[in-house]
Structure formats: C-alpha cells, structure tokens
Amino acid sequence: MIEAIDVNKEYRRAGAIIRALNDVNLTIKSGEFVVIHGPTGCGKSTLLNVLSGLDFPDSGKVIFDGENIARATEDRLSRLRRMKIGFVFQDFNLINTLTALENVESVLWPTVLRSSEIEDRAIAALRDVNLLNRKDHFPVQMSGGEKQKAGLARAIIHRPRVILADEPTGNLDPDSEQEIMKLLKKINKENDTTVLVVTHRHQLSSFGDKIVKMEDGKIKSVE
C-alpha cells in the first residue's frame, strides 16, 4: 500500500548538511501494524512526513496506493490526506477553544455531510476510543491520555485507510501509553486500517506486525 524506494532527504542546519534519510527502502502492506523505532534524530519522523506527503524527498519514490506522490501537487496531496490518512500527534494538536466533540468534528468542516451526520460520526469515534463521557469537555479539562484519545477519535472520523502516529505516547504516563497503543491495535484489527507508529520507545515494538529499526537516517533492520 505504501512503499519508499531509494528515498533520500537532506536538511541544511547551521551551515551543515544533515542526511535525514539515506537510501531508505520500505514496504508497508495494507492492514499491517508497523512500528518504526530508533533514537531521537534518527530520521523516523522525517520518514513519516515523506510517506504522508507532508514533505518531499530529495530523490527516490514514494508510492501510495499505486501512485507516486513524491512529486504530486499540493492539491492532490491535500485530497489524499483528507480522504485516506488519519494523523495522531505527540502534542495532541487539539484546538483549546473547542470541546472534544467539536475537535473531532472539525476534520469534516467544511463538507457535504449534514451537521447531524458529522455529529453522529464524531460521537461514534469518541465511543470507539472510550471518551464519549468527556465529549463536552475542553482540552484544559482533560488529562494527557484523554487528549490523545480525542486526537485518535479525530484521526478515525473520516474512516481513513491509514493512521500515521508520530510519537503518540511521548507525553503520556505508562498506563495511558498502553491504553492508546491497545486502541490503535483494536482499530487496526477491527477496521483493517493500516497503522504506522513512530516511537523512540523500543518497548512498543511488541504491538507491531512489522518492526523497523532506524539509525542515522538508515533502516537497520526489518522484522
């Protein structure tokens, strides 16, 4: 479903060239749960951004559903992300002036769907992540684990084919970390949703069907 072929990416920082991705090759099949782990700065978040079209590789191909998106237009990439990808972020990225329900609904604004259908979908998504009882609460009223549940509900409301999660447990306590990973696994199994998790915590590898280890911009192993 997603394939990186000979992908390279460099950044210039303080006059120095940083090789973030170095001849990366990776295949992610439909329905897989993939965990990419490695130390901070090894290139795993850059790889996630390239695979989702949030960033472009300097060279190589990124195949998403049979289409090379490495040189796609921003309009095309925006439609792809809106229709097929759900994002989960380390810092939650919730809007503080919106309730949990409204944050989840916001993914579908504007849309051809009726407001009642948007609300029904948002309620169903919150129920799926065990957060319906907090639907009228604002982010400031929620714990870190609850905020990430809201973020996860927001990621699945439009029924994406892929969930891309960048350090989704990075700001969570151990119990919340396990709960979020179990919810991701549940969504993966019940909906046949492809899930890609990037993390510096190798302990989370046990959740993956495929485990990818990265170091210094390179893939060191795939299990």
mmCIF file of N, CA and C in Angstrom, residues 89-92 144-145 167-174 176-177:
data_model
loop_
_atom_site.group_PDB
_atom_site.id
_atom_site.type_symbol
_atom_site.label_atom_id
_atom_site.label_comp_id
_atom_site.label_asym_id
_atom_site.label_seq_id
_atom_site.Cartn_x
_atom_site.Cartn_y
_atom_site.Cartn_z
ATOM 1 N N PHE A 89 -0.712 12.958 16.776
ATOM 2 C CA PHE A 89 0.489 13.737 17.079
ATOM 3 C C PHE A 89 0.895 13.591 18.546
ATOM 4 N N GLN A 90 2.169 13.738 18.815
ATOM 5 C CA GLN A 90 2.674 13.676 20.183
ATOM 6 C C GLN A 90 2.063 14.757 21.062
ATOM 7 N N ASP A 91 1.914 15.968 20.502
ATOM 8 C CA ASP A 91 1.411 17.100 21.285
ATOM 9 C C ASP A 91 -0.094 17.305 21.128
ATOM 10 N N PHE A 92 -0.779 16.293 20.608
ATOM 11 C CA PHE A 92 -2.234 16.227 20.506
ATOM 12 C C PHE A 92 -2.818 17.148 19.427
ATOM 13 N N GLY A 144 -3.694 14.004 29.841
ATOM 14 C CA GLY A 144 -2.944 13.731 28.624
ATOM 15 C C GLY A 144 -3.490 12.542 27.859
ATOM 16 N N GLY A 145 -3.835 11.477 28.589
ATOM 17 C CA GLY A 145 -4.399 10.304 27.936
ATOM 18 C C GLY A 145 -5.724 10.599 27.265
ATOM 19 N N GLU A 167 5.124 9.531 17.518
ATOM 20 C CA GLU A 167 5.346 9.534 18.973
ATOM 21 C C GLU A 167 4.023 9.724 19.725
ATOM 22 N N PRO A 168 3.013 8.888 19.462
ATOM 23 C CA PRO A 168 1.678 9.122 20.036
ATOM 24 C C PRO A 168 1.623 8.975 21.547
ATOM 25 N N THR A 169 2.640 8.326 22.149
ATOM 26 C CA THR A 169 2.639 8.152 23.599
ATOM 27 C C THR A 169 3.740 8.959 24.272
ATOM 28 N N GLY A 170 4.377 9.854 23.519
ATOM 29 C CA GLY A 170 5.531 10.585 24.033
ATOM 30 C C GLY A 170 5.250 11.446 25.237
ATOM 31 N N ASN A 171 4.003 11.904 25.404
ATOM 32 C CA ASN A 171 3.654 12.765 26.540
ATOM 33 C C ASN A 171 2.713 12.077 27.528
ATOM 34 N N LEU A 172 2.715 10.750 27.525
ATOM 35 C CA LEU A 172 1.759 10.012 28.343
ATOM 36 C C LEU A 172 2.443 9.209 29.444
ATOM 37 N N ASP A 173 1.699 8.958 30.520
ATOM 38 C CA ASP A 173 2.187 8.076 31.576
ATOM 39 C C ASP A 173 2.075 6.627 31.094
ATOM 40 N N PRO A 174 2.724 5.679 31.779
ATOM 41 C CA PRO A 174 2.752 4.286 31.299
ATOM 42 C C PRO A 174 1.372 3.660 31.075
ATOM 43 N N SER A 176 -1.528 5.206 30.385
ATOM 44 C CA SER A 176 -2.152 5.826 29.213
ATOM 45 C C SER A 176 -1.467 5.373 27.931
ATOM 46 N N GLU A 177 -0.156 5.193 27.992
ATOM 47 C CA GLU A 177 0.586 4.703 26.834
ATOM 48 C C GLU A 177 0.046 3.359 26.369
#
